[in-house]
Tab-separated table of C-alpha atoms in Angstrom:
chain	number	residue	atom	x	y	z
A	560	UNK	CA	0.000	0.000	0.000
A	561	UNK	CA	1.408	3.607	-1.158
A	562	UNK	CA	2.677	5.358	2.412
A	563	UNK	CA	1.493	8.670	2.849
A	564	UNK	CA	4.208	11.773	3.182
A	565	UNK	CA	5.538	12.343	6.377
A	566	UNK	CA	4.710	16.157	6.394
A	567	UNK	CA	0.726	16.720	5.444
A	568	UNK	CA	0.078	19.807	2.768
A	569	UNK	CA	-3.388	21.291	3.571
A	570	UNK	CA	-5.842	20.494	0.377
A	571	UNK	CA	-6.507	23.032	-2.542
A	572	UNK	CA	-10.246	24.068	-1.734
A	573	UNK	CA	-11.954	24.937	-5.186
A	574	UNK	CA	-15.367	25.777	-6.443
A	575	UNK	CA	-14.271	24.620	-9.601
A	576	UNK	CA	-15.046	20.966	-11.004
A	577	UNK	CA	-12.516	22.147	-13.888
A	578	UNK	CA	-9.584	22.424	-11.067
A	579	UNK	CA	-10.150	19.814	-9.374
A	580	UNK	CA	-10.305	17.404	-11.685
A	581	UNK	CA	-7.089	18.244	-13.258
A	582	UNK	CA	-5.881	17.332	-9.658
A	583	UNK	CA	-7.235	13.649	-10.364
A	584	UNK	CA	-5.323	13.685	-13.918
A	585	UNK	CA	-2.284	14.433	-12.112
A	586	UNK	CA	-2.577	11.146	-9.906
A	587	UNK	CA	-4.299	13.140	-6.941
A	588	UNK	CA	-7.213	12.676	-4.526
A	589	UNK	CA	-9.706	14.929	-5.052
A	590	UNK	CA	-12.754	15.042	-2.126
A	591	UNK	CA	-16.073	16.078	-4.083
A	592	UNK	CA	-20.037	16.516	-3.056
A	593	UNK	CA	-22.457	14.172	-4.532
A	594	UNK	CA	-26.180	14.081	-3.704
A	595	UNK	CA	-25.601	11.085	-1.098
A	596	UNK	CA	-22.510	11.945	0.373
A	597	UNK	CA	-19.045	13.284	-0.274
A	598	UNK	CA	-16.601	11.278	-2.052
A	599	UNK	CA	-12.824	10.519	-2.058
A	600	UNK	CA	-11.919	10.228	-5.810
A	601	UNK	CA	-9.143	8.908	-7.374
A	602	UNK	CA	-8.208	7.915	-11.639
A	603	UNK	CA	-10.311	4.299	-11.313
A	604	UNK	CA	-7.533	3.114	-13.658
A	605	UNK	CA	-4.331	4.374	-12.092
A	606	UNK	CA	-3.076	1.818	-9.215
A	607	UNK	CA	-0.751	3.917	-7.313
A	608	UNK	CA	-3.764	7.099	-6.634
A	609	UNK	CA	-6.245	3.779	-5.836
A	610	UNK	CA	-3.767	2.413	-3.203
A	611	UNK	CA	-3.541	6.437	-2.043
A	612	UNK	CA	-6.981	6.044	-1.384
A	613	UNK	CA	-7.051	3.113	0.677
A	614	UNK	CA	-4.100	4.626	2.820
A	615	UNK	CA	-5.710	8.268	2.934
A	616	UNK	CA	-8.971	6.220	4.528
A	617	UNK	CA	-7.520	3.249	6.236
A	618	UNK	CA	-9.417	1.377	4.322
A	619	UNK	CA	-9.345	-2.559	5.027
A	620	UNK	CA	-8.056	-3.861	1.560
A	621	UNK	CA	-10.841	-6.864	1.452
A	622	UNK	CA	-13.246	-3.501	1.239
A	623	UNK	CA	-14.121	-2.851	-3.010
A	624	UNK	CA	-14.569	0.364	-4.361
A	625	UNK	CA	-17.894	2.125	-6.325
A	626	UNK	CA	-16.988	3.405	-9.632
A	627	UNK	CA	-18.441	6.517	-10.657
A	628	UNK	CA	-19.117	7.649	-14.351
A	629	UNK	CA	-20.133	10.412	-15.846
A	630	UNK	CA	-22.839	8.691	-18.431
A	631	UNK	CA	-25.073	5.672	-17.992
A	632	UNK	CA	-22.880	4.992	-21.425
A	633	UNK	CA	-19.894	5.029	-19.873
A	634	UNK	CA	-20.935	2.372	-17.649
A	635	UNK	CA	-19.630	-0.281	-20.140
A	636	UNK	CA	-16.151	1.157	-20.360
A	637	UNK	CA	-15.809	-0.369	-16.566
A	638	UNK	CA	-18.455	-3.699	-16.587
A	639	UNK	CA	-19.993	-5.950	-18.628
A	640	UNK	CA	-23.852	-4.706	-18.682
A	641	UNK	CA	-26.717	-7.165	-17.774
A	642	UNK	CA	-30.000	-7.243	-18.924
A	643	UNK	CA	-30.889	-6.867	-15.489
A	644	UNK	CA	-28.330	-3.883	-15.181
A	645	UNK	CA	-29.190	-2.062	-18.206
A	646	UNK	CA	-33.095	-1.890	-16.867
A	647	UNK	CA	-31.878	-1.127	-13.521
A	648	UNK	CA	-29.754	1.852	-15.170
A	649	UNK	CA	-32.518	3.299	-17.509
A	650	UNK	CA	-34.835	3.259	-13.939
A	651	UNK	CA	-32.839	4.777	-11.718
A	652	UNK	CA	-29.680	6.078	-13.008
A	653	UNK	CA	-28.263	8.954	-13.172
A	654	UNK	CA	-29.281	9.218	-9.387
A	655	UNK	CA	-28.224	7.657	-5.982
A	656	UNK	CA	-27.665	3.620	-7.313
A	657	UNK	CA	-24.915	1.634	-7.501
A	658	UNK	CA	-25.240	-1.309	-9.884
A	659	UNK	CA	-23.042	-4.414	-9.067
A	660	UNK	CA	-22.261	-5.975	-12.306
A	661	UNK	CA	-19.504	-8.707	-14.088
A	662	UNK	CA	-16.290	-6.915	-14.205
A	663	UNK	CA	-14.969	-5.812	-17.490
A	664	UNK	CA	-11.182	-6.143	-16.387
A	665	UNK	CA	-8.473	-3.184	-16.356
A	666	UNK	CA	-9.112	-1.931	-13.203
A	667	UNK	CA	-6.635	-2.704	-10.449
A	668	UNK	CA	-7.610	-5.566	-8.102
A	669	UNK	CA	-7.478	-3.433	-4.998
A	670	UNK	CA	-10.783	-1.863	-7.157
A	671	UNK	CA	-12.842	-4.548	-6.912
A	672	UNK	CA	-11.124	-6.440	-3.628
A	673	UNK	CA	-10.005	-9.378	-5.511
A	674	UNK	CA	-13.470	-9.752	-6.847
A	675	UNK	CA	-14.951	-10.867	-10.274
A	676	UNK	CA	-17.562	-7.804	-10.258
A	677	UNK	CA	-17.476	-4.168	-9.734
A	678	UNK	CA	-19.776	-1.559	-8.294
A	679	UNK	CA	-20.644	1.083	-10.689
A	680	UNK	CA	-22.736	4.356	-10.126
A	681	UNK	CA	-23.797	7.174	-12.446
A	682	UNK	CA	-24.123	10.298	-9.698
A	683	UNK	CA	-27.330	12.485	-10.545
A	684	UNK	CA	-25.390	15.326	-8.758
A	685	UNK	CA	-23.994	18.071	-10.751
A	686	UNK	CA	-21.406	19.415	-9.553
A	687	UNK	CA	-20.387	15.429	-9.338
A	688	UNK	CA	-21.071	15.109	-12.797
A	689	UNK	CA	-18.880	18.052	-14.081
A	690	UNK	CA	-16.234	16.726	-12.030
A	691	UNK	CA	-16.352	13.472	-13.907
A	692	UNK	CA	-16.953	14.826	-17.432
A	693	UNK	CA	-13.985	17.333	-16.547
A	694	UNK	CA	-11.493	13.915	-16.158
A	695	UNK	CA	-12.486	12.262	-18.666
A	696	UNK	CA	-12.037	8.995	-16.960
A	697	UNK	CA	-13.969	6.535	-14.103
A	698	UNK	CA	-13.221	7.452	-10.964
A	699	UNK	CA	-13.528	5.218	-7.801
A	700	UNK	CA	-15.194	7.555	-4.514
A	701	UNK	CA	-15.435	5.557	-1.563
A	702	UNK	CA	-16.861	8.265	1.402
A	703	UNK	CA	-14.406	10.768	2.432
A	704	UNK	CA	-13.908	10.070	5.456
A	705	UNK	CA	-11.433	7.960	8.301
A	706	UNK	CA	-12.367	4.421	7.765
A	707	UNK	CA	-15.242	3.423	10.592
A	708	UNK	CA	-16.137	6.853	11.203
A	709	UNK	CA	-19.565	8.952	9.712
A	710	UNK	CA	-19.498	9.717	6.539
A	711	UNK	CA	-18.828	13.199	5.674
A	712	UNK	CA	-21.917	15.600	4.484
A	713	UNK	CA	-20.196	18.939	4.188
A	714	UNK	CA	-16.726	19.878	2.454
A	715	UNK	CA	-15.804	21.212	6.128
A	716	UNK	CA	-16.475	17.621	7.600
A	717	UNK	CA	-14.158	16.110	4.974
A	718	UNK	CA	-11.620	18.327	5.262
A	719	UNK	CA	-11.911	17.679	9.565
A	720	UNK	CA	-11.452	13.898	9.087
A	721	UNK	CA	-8.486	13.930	6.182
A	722	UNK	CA	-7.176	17.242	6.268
A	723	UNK	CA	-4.233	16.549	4.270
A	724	UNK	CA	-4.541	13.423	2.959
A	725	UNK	CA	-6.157	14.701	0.529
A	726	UNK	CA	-4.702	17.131	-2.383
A	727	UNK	CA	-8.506	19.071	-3.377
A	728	UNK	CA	-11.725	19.424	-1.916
A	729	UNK	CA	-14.459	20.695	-4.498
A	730	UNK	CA	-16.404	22.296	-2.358
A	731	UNK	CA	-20.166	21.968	-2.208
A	732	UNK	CA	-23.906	22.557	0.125
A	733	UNK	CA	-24.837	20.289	2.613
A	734	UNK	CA	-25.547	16.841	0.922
A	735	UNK	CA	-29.045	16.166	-0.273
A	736	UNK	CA	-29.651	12.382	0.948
A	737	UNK	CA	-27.185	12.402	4.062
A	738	UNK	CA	-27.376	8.289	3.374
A	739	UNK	CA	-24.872	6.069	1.205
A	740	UNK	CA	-25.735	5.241	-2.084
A	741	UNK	CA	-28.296	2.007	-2.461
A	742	UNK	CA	-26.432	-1.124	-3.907
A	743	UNK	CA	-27.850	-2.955	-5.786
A	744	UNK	CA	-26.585	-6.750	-7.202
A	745	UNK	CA	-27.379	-7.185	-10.770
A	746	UNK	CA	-25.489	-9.930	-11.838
A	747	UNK	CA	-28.721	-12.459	-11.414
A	748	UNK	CA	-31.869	-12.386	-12.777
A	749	UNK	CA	-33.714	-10.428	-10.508
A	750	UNK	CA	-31.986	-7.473	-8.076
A	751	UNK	CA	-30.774	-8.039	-5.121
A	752	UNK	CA	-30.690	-5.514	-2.296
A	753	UNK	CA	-26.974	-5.724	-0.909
A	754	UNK	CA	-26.840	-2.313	0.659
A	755	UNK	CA	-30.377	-0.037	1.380
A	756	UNK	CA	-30.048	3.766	0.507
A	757	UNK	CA	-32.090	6.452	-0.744
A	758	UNK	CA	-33.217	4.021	-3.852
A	759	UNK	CA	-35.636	2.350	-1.606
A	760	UNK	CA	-36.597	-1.086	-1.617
A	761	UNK	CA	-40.357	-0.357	-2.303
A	762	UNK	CA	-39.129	1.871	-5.501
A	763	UNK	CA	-37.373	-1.067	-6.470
A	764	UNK	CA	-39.889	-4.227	-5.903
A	765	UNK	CA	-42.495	-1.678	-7.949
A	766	UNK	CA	-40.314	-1.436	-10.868
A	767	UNK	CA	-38.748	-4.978	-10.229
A	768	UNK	CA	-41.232	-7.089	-8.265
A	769	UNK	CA	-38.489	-9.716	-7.502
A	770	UNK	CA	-36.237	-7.702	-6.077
A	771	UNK	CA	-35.424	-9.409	-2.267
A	772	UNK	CA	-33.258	-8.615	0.369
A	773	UNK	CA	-29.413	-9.779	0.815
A	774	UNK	CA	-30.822	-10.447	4.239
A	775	UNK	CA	-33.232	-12.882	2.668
A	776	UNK	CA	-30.783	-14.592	0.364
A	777	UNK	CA	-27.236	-14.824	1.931
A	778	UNK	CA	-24.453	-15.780	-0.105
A	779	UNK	CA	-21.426	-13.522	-0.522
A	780	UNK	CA	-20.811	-10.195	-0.137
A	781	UNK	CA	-20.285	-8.180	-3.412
A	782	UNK	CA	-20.938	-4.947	-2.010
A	783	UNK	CA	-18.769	-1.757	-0.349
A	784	UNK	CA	-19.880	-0.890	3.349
A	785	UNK	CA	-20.724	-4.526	4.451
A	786	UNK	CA	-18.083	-6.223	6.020
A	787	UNK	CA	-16.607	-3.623	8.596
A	788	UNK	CA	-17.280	-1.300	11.300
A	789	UNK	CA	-19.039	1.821	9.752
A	790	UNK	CA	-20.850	5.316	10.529
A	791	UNK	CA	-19.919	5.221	13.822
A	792	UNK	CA	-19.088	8.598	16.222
A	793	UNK	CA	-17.289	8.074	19.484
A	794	UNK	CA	-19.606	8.643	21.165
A	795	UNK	CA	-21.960	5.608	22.058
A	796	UNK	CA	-25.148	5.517	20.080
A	797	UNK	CA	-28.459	4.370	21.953
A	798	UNK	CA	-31.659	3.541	19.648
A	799	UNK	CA	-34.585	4.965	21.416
A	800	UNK	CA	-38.295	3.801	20.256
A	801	UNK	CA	-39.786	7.176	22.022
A	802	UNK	CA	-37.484	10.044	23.944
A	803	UNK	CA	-36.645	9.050	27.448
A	804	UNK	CA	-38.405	11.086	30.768
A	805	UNK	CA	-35.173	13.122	31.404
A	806	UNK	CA	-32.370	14.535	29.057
A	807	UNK	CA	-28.834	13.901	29.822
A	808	UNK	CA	-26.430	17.065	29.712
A	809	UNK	CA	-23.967	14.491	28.492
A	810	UNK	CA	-25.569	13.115	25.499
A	811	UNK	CA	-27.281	14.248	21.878
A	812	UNK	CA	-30.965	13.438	21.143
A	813	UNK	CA	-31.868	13.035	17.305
A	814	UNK	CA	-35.629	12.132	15.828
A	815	UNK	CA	-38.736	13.432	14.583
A	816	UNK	CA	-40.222	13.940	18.499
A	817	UNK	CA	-39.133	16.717	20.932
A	818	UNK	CA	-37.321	15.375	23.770
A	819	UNK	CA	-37.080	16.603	27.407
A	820	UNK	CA	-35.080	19.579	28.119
A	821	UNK	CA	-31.353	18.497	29.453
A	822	UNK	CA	-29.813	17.549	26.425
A	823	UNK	CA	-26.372	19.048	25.529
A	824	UNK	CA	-27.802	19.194	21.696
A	825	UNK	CA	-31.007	18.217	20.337
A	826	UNK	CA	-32.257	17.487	16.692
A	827	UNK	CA	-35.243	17.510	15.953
A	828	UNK	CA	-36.329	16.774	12.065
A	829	UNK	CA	-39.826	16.933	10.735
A	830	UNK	CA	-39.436	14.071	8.644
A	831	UNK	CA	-37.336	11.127	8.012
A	832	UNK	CA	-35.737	12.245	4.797
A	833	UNK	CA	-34.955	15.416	7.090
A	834	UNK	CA	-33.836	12.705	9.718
A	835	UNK	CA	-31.566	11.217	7.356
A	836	UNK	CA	-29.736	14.404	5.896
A	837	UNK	CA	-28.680	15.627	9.027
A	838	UNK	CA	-27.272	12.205	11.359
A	839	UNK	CA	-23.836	11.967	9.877
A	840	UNK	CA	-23.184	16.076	10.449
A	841	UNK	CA	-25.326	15.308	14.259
A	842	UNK	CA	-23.038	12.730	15.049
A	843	UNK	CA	-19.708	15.112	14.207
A	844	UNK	CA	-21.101	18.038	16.174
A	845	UNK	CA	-21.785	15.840	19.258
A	846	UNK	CA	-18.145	14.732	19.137
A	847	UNK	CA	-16.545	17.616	18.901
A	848	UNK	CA	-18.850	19.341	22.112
A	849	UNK	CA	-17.292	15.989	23.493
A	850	UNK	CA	-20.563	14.415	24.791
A	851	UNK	CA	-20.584	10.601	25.637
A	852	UNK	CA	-23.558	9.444	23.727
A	853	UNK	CA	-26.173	9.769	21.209
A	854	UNK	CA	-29.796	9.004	21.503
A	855	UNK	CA	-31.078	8.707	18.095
A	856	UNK	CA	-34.788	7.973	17.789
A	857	UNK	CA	-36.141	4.192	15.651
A	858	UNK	CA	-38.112	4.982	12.736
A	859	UNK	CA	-40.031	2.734	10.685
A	860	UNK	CA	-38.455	0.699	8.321
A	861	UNK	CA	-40.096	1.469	4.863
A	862	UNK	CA	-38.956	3.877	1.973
A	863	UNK	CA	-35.834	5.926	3.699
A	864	UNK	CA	-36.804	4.826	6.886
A	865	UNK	CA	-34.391	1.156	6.059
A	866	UNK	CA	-31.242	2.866	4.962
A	867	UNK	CA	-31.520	5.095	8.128
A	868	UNK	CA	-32.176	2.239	10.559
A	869	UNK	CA	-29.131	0.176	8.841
A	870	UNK	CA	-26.938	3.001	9.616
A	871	UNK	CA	-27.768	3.793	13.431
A	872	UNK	CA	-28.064	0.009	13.592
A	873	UNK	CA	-24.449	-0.126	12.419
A	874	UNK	CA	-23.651	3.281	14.214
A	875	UNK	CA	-24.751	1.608	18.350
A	876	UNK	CA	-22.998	-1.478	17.073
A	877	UNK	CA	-20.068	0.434	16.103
C-alpha cells in the first residue's frame, strides 16, 4: 500500500469541477459533493492514486470500491452490462444507485477487492457530474472520510477527518440524501438488495417485483460498506423507540419527536428524509462538544426509513 508523506500539505479548496479534476489527472485525490454523500476520488484506472486512497482512509483492503461515471454509457467502459443492469440503469440512473455488475477487467484488483464484479454508479449530482466529465475517466469515490467513522456531508467535515490526505476538496452545500448510495446486485436475474439507501426497496420491488433482500438470500458479499465497522461517532449511540423522561447534559438526542429539556444538543427533524440528511453532520457536532452518547430515535423501516435504521443500527454497534 502507497505510504502517505511524512509532512501533510493542507488540500486546494476549489469551487471549480474544472480544477479539481485536473488534480485527479495528475494522480491526486480529489474530495467532491455528490447528492448522497461526499466522495474521495481517485483515476479508477491508475493503481498507485487507488492504493492512495485506501491509505488516505484506512481502508481494510478486502473492502471494493464504487466506480463513478459520468454517463449511464460510460458504464460499459468499466463492466460488462446485464439485462438486469441495463433496466436497472434506464430506472434509476443517473441518481443515488450503484449497480453491481460482471467486471470488465483493467481496473486494479485493490478496485474490486479481488473480486470478479465491480460496483458502478452514475451520480445524478452536478457538480459530481462536471467533475467526472472534466477527467475524462472513471473514478472510484469511496466516502471521504477515516475508515469506521460517519461519513462526511459537508466539504468542512471532509476536510476535519483527512485534512491533508487529501490534495482538493471541491467544495459543495450540505448533501441532499445524508445516506450512502443504495447497492444494488445485478449480476442475477432479478436485483438483489446488498446495501439499502435512498433508492428504496419499495421503488425497487415496484419497478422490479423480484427484487429481495441480501438479508433474505445470503451468499457472498459483493458490495462496499458490508463487512466492517461503519458510521460510527465516538460517542456511544443508543436507539430509542420514544425520547426518554429526562435529558442527559452528556448526550445528543436526534428524531422526529421533541425530547425533554437536558440535552447538551437536540435534533429535531420533521421528517425522516430530514432525519436522514442531518445524522452523519449530528453525530460530528456531538463529538466535537465531546458528549458521551447519542440518543437517536427508531423509525419505521419502509422507503428511507431502512437505509436510516441500517446506519444507526451499524452506528450503536459500532
Amino acid at each position: 500500500m502507497t505510504a502517505l508523506p511524512s509532512r501533510l500539505v493542507p488540500p486546494l479548496l476549489t469551487d471549480s469541477p474544472a480544477e479539481a479534476a485536473a488534480v485527479l489527472r495528475r494522480g491526486g485525490l480529489v474530495a467532491f459533493p455528490t447528492e448522497t454523500v461526499y466522495g474521495l476520488g481517485a483515476l479508477a484506472r491508475d493503481a498507485d492514486a487507488v492504493a492512495r486512497v485506501f491509505a488516505a482512509k484506512g481502508r481494510p483492503a478486502d473492502n471494493p470500491l464504487i466506480v463513478h461515471v459520468a454517463r449511464v454509457a460510460d458504464v460499459a467502459g468499466v463492466a460488462l452490462v446485464t439485462p438486469l443492469g441495463a433496466a436497472l440503469l434506464e430506472a434509476f440512473a443517473p441518481g443515488p444507485l450503484s449497480v453491481v455488475l460482471p467486471g470488465r477487467g483493467g481496473l486494479p484488483d485493490a478496485v474490486t477487492a479481488g473480486l470478479d464484479t465491480v460496483a458502478v454508479r452514475v451520480p445524478g449530482h452536478r457538480p459530481a457530474r462536471a467533475l467526472l466529465e472534466a477527467a475524462g475517466a472513471p473514478v472510484v469515490a469511496p466516502s471521504a472520510n477515516r475508515s469506521g467513522r460517519p461519513s462526511p456531508t459537508t466539504w468542512r467535515a471532509v476536510v476535519d477527518d483527512l485534512g491533508g490526505r487529501v490534495d482538493a476538496v471541491l467544495r459543495g452545500p450540505l448533501a441532499d440524501v445524508g445516506l450512502e448510495s443504495t447497492v444494488v446486485d445485478a449480476t442475477g436475474e432479478a436485483p438483489v438488495v446488498l446495501r439499502p439507501g435512498a433508492v428504496s426497496f419499495e421503488a425497487l420491488r415496484e419497478r422490479f417485483p423480484d427484487t429481495s433482500l441480501l438479508a433474505e438470500r445470503g451468499g457472498a458479499v459483493r458490495s462496499p460498506g458490508l463487512r466492517h465497522r461503519h458510521y460510527a461517532p465516538r460517542a456511544r449511540v443508543r436507539l430509542a423507540n420514544v425520547p426518554p423522561e429526562r435529558g442527559d447534559a452528556e448526550a445528543a438526542w436526534i428524531g422526529l419527536a421533541a425530547p425533554p429539556p437536558g440535552y447538551g444538543l437536540v435534533e429535531v427533524c420533521p421528517d425522516v428524509e430530514t432525519y436522514a440528511r442531518r445524522l452523519f453532520d449530528l453525530f460530528r457536532r456531538a463529538d466535537a462538544a465531546g458528549l458521551a452518547s447519542i440518543d437517536a430515535e427508531r423509525v419505521p423501516e419502509t422507503g428511507l426509513g431502512r437505509a436510516l435504521m441500517d446506519r444507526l443500527r451499524r452506528a450503536a454497534e459500532g
